[in-house]
CSV table of N, CA and C in Angstrom, one decimal:
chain,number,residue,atom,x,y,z
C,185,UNK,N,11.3,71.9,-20.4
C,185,UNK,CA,11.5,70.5,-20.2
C,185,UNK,C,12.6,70.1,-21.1
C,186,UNK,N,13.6,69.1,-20.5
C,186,UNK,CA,14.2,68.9,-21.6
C,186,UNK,C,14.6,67.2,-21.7
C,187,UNK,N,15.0,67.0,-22.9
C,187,UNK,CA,15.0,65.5,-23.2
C,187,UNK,C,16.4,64.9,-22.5
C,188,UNK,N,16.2,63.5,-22.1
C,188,UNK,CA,17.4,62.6,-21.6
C,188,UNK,C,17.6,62.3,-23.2
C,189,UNK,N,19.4,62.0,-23.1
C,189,UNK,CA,20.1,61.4,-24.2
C,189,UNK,C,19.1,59.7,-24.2
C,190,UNK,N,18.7,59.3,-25.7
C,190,UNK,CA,18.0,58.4,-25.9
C,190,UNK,C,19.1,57.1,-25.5
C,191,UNK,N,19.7,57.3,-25.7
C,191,UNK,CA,20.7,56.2,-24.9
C,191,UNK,C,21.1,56.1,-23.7
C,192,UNK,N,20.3,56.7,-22.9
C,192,UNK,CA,20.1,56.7,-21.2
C,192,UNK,C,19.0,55.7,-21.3
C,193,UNK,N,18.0,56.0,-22.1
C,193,UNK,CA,16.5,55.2,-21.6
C,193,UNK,C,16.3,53.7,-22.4
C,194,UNK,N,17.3,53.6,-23.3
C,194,UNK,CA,17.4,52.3,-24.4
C,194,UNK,C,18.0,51.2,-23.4
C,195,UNK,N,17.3,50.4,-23.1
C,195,UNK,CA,17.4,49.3,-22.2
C,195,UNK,C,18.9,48.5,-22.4
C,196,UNK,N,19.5,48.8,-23.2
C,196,UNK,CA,21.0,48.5,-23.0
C,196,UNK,C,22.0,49.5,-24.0
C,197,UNK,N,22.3,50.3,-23.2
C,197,UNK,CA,22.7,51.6,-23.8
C,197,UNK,C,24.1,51.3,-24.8
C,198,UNK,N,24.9,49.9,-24.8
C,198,UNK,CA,25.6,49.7,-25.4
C,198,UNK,C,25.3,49.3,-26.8
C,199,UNK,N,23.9,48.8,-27.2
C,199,UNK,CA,23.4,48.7,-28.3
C,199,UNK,C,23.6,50.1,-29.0
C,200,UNK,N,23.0,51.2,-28.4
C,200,UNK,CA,22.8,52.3,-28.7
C,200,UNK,C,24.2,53.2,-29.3
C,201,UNK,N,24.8,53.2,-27.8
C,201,UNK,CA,26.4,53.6,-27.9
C,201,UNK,C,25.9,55.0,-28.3
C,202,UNK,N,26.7,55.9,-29.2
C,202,UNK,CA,26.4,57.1,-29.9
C,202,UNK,C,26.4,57.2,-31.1
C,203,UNK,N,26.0,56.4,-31.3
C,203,UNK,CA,25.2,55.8,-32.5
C,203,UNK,C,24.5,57.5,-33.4
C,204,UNK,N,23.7,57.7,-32.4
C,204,UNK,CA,22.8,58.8,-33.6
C,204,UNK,C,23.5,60.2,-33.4
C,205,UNK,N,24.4,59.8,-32.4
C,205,UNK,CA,24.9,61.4,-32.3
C,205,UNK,C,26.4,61.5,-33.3
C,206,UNK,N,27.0,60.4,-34.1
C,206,UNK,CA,27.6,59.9,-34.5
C,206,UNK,C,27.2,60.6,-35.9
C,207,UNK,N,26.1,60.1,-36.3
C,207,UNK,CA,25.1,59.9,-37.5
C,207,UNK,C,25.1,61.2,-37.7
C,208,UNK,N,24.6,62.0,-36.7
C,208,UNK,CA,24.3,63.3,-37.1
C,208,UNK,C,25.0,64.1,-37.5
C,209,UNK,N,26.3,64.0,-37.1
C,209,UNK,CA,27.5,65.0,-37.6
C,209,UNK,C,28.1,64.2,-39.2
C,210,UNK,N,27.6,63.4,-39.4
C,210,UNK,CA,28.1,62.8,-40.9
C,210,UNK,C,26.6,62.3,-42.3
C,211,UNK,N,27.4,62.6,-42.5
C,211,UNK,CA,26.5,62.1,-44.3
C,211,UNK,C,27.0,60.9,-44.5
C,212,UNK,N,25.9,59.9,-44.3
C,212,UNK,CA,26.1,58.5,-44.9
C,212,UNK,C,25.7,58.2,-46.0
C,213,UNK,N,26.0,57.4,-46.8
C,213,UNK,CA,25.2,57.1,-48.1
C,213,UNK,C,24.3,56.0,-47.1
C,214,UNK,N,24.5,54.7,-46.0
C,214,UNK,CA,24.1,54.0,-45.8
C,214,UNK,C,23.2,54.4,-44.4
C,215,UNK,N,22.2,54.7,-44.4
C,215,UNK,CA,21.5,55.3,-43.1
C,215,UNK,C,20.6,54.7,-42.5
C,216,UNK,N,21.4,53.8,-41.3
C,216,UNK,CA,20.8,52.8,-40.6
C,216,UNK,C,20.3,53.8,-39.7
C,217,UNK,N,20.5,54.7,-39.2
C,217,UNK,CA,19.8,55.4,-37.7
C,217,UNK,C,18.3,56.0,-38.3
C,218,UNK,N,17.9,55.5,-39.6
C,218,UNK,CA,16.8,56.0,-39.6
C,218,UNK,C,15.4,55.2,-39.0
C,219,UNK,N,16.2,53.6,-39.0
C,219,UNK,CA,15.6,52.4,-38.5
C,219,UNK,C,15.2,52.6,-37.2
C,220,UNK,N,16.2,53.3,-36.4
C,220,UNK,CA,16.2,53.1,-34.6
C,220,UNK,C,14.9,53.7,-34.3
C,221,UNK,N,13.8,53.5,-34.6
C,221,UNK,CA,12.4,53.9,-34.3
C,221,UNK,C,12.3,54.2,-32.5
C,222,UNK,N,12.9,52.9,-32.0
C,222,UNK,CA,12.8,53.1,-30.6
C,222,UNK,C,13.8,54.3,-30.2
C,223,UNK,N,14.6,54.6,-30.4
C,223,UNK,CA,15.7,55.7,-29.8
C,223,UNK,C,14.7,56.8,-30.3
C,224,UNK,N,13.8,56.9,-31.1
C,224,UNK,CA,13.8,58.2,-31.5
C,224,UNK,C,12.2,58.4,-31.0
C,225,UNK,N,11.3,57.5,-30.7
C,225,UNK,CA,9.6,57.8,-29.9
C,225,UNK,C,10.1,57.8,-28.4
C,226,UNK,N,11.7,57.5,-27.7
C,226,UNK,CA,11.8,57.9,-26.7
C,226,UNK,C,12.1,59.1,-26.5
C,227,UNK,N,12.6,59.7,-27.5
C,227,UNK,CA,13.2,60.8,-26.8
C,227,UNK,C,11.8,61.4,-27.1
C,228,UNK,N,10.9,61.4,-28.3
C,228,UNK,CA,9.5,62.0,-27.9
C,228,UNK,C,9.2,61.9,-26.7
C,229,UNK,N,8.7,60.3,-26.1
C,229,UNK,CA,7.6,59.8,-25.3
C,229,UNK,C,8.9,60.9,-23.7
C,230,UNK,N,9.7,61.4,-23.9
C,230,UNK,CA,10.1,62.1,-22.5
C,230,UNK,C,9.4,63.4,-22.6
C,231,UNK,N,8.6,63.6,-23.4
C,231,UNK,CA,8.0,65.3,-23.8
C,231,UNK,C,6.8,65.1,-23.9
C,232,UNK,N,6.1,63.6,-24.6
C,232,UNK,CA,4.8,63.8,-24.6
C,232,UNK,C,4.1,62.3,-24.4
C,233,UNK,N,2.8,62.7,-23.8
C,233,UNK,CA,2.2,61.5,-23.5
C,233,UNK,C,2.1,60.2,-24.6
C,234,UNK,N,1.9,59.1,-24.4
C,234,UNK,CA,2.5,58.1,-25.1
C,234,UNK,C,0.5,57.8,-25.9
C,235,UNK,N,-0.5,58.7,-24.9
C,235,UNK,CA,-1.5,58.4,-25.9
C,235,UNK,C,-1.7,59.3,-27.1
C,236,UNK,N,-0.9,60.7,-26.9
C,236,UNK,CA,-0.9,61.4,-28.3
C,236,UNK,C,-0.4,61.1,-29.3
C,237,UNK,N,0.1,59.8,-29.2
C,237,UNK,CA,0.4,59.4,-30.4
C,237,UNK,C,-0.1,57.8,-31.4
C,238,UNK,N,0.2,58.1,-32.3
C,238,UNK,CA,-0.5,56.8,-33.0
C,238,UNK,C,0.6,56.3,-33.6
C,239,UNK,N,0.9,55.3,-33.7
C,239,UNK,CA,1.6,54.5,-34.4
C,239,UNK,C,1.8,53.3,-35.4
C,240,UNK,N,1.7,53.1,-36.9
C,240,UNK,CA,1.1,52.9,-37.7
C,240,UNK,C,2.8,51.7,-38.3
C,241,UNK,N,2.6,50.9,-38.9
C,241,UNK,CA,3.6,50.0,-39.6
C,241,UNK,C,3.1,50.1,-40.9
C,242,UNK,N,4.2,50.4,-41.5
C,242,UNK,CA,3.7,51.0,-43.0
C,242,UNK,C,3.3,49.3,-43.8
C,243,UNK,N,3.8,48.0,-43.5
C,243,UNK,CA,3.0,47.1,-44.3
C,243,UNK,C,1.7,46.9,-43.6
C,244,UNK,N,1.7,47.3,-42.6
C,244,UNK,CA,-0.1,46.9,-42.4
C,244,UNK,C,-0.8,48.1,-42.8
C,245,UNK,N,-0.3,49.3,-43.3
C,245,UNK,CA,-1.2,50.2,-44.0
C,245,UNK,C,-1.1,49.7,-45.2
C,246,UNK,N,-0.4,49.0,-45.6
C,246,UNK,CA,-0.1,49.1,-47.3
C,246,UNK,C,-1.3,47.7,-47.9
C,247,UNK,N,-1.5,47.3,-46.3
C,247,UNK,CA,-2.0,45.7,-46.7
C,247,UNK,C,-3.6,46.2,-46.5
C,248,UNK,N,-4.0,47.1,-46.2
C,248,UNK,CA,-5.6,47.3,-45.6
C,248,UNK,C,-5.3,49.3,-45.6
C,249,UNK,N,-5.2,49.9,-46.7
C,249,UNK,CA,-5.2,51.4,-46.5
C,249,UNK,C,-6.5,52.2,-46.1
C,250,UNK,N,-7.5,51.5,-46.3
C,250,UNK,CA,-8.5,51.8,-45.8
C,250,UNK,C,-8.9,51.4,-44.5
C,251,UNK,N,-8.4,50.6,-43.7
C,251,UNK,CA,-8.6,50.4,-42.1
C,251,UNK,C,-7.7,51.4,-41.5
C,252,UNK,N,-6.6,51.2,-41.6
C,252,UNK,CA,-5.6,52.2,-41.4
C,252,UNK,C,-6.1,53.6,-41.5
C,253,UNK,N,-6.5,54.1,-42.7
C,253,UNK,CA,-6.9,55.7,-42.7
C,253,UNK,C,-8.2,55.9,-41.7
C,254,UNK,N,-8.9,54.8,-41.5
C,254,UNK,CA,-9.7,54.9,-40.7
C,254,UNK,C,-9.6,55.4,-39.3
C,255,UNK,N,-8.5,54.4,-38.6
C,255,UNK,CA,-8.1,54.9,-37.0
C,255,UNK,C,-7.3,55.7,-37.6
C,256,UNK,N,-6.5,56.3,-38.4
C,256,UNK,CA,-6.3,57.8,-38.0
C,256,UNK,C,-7.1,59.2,-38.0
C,257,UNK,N,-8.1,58.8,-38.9
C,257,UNK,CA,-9.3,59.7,-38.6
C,257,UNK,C,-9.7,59.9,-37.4
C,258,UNK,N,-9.7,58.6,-37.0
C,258,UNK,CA,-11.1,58.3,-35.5
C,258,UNK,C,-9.7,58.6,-34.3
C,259,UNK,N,-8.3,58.8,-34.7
C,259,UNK,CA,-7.5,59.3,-33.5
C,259,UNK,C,-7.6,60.5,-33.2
C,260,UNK,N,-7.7,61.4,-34.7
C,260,UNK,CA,-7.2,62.8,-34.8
C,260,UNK,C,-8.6,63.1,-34.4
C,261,UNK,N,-9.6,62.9,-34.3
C,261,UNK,CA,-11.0,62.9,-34.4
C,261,UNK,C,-11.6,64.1,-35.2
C,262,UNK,N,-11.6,63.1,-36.8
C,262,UNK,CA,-12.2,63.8,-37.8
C,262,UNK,C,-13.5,63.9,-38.5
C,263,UNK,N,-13.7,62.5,-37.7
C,263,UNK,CA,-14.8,62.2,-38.0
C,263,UNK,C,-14.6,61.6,-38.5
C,264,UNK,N,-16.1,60.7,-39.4
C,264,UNK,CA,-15.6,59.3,-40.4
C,264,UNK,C,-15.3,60.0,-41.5
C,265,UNK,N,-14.9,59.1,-42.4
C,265,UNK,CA,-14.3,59.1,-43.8
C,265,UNK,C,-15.5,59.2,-44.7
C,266,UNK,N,-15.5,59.8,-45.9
C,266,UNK,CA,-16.4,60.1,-46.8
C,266,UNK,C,-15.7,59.0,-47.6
C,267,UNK,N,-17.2,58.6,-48.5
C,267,UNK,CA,-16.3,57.7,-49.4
C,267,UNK,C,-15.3,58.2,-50.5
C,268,UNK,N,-15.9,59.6,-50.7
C,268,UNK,CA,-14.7,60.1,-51.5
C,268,UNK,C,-13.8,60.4,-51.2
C,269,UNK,N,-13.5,60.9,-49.8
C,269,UNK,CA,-12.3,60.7,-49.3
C,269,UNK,C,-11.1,59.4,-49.2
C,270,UNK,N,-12.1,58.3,-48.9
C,270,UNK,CA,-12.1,56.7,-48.8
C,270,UNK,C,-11.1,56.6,-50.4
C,271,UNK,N,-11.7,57.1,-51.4
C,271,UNK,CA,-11.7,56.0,-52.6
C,271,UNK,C,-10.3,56.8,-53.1
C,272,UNK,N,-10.1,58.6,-52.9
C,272,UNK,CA,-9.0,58.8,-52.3
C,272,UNK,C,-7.4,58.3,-52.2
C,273,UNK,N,-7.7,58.2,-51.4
C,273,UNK,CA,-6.4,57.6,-50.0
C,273,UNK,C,-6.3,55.8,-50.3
C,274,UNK,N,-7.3,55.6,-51.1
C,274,UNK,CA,-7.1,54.0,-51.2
C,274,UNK,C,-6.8,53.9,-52.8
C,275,UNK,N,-6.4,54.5,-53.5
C,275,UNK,CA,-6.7,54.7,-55.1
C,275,UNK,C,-4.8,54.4,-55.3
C,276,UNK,N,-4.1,55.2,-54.6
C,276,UNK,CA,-2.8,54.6,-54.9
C,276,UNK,C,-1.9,53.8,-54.0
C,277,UNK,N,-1.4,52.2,-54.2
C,277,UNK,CA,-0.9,51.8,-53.0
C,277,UNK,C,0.1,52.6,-52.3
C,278,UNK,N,0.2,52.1,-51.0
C,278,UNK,CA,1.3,52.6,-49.8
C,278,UNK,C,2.7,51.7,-50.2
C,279,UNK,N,3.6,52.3,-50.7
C,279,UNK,CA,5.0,51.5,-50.8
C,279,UNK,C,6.0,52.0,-50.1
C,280,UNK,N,7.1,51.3,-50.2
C,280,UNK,CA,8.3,51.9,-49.5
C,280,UNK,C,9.4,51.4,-50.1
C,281,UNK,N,9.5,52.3,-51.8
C,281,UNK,CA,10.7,51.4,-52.7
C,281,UNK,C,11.8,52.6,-52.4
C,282,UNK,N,12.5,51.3,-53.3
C,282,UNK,CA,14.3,51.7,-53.7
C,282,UNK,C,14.4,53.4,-54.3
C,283,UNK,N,15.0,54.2,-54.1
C,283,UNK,CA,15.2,55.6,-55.2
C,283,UNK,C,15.7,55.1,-56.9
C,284,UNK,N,15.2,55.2,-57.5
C,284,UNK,CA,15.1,55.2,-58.8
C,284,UNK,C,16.4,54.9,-59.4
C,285,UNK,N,17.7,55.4,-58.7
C,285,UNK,CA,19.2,55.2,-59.3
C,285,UNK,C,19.4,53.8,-58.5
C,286,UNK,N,18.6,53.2,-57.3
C,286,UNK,CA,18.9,52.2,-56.7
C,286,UNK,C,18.6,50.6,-57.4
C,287,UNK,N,17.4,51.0,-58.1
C,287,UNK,CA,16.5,49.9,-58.4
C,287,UNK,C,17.2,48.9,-59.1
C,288,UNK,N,18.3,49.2,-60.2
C,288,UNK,CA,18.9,48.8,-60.7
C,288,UNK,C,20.1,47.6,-60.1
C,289,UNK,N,19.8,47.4,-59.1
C,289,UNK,CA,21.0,46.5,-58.2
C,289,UNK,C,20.1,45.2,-57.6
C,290,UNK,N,19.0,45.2,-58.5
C,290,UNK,CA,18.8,43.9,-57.7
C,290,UNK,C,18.1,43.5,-56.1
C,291,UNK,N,18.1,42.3,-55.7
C,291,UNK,CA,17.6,41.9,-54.5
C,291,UNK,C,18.7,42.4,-53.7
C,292,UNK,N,17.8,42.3,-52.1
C,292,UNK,CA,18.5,42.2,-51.1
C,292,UNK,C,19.5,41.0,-50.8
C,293,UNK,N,20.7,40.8,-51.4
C,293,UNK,CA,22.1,39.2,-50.2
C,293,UNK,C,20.7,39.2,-49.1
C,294,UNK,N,20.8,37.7,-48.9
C,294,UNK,CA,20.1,37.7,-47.8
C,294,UNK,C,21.3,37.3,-47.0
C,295,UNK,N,22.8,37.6,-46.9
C,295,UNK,CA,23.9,37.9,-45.6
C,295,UNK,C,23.5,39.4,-45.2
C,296,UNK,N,23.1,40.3,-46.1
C,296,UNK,CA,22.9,41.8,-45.8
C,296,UNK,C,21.5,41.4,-45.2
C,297,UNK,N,20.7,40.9,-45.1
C,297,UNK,CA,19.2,40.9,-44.3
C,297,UNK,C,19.3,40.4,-43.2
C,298,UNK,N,20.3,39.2,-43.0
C,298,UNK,CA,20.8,39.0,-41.8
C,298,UNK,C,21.8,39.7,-40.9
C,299,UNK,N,22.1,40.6,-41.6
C,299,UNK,CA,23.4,41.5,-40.7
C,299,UNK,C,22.4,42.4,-40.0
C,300,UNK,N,21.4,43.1,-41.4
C,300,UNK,CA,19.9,44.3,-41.0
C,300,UNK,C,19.2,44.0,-40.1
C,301,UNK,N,19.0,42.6,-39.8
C,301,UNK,CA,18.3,41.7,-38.9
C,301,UNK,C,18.9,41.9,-37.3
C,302,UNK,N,20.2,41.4,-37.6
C,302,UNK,CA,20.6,41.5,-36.0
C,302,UNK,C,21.1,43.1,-35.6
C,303,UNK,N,21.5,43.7,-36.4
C,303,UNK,CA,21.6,45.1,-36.2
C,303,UNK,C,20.3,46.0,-35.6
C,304,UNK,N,19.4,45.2,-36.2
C,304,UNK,CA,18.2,46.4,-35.7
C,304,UNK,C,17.5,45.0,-34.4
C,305,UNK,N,17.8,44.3,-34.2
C,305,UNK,CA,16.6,43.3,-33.0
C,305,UNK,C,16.9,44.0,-31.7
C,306,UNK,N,17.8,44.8,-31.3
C,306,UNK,CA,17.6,45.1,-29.8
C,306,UNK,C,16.7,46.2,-29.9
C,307,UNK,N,17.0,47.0,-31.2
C,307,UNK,CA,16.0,48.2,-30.8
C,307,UNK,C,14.8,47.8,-31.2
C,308,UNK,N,14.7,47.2,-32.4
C,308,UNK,CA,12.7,46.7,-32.5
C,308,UNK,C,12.5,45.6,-31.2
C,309,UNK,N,13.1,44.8,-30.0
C,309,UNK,CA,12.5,44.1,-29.6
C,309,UNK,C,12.5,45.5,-28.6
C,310,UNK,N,13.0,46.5,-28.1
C,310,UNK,CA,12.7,47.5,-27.5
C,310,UNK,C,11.3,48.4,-27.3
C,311,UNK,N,11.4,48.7,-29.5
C,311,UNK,CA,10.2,49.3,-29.7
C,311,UNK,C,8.9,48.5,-29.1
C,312,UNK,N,9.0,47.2,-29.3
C,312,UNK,CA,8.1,46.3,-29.4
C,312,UNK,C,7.6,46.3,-27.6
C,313,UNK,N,8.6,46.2,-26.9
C,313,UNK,CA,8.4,46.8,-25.4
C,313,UNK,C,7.7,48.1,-24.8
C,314,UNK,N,8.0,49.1,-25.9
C,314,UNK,CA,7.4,50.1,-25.5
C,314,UNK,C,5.8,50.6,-25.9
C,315,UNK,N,5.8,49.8,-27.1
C,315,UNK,CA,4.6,50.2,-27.7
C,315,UNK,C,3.3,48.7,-27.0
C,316,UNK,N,3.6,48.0,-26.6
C,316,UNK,CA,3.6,46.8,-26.0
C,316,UNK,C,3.0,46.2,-27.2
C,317,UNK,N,3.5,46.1,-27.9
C,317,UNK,CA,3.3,45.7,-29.5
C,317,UNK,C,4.4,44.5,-30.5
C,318,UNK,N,4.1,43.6,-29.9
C,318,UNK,CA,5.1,42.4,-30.7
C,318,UNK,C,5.2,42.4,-32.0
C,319,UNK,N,4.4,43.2,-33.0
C,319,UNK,CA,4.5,43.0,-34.6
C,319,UNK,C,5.5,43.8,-34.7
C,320,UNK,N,5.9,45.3,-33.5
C,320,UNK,CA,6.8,46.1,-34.0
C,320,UNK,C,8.3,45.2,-33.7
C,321,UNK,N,8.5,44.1,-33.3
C,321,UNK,CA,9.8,43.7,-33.2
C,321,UNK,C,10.0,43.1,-34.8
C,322,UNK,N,9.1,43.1,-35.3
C,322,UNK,CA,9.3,42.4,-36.9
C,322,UNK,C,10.3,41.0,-37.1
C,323,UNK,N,9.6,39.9,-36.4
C,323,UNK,CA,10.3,39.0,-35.9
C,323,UNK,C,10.2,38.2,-37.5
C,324,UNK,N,9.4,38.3,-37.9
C,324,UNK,CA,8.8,37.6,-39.2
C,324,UNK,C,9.1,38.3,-40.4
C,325,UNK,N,10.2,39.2,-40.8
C,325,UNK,CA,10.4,40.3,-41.6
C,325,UNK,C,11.6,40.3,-42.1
């Protein structure tokens, strides 16, 4: 089997452009194609069923780690959670910081969260299509 270029199945392929094929032949320091979530569970979802997979938003794991580790048990079917497992996986929070040489610079410009904003809304209102899941467009984010 083989995969369609993800910018065939991206609802408006000019968003996409060659974007990741672009990416891949270069080293960016600034690595927006890691964002394109949707470009990249399509080119999965053309190889595999869309129920084998689970799909998790790292602030709603970070906000409830224990609900969260729960459906992934109960997907993979592990059975339930021990509490020692539980106390575990809930003992250190879930984050998603700066690298350590970064930290040093401060907040996000919010002109750069609004550029990050419209840059990524075709593919998160895409993801958000596909997963039929409105939180992944992160309209509120």
């Amino acid at each position: 089997m083989t995969c369609k270029p993800a910018r065939e199945r991206i609802e408006n392929p000019q968003e996409a452009g060659d974007l990741t094929a672009r990416w891949s032949r270069q080293d960016l320091s600034v690595r927006l194609q890691v964002g394109l979530y949707a470009v990249y569970l399509l080119d999965w979802l053309s190889v595999f069923d869309k129920q084998q997979f689970l799909i998790l938003r790292l602030e709603d794991h970070a906000s409830n780690v224990k609900y969260t580790m729960h459906k992934v048990f109960q997907f993979l079917n592990l059975g339930p959670l021990s509490e020692k497992q539980e106390a575990l996986m809930t003992k250190s929070p879930a984050s998603n910081a700066r690298r350590p040489e970064d930290r040093n610079l401060g907040p996000m410009w919010p002109i750069t969260q609004k550029i990050l904003r419209d840059f990524y809304r075709p593919f998160n209102t895409r993801l958000a299509q596909v997963l039929a899941d409105e939180a992944f467009a992160w309209k509120t984010t």
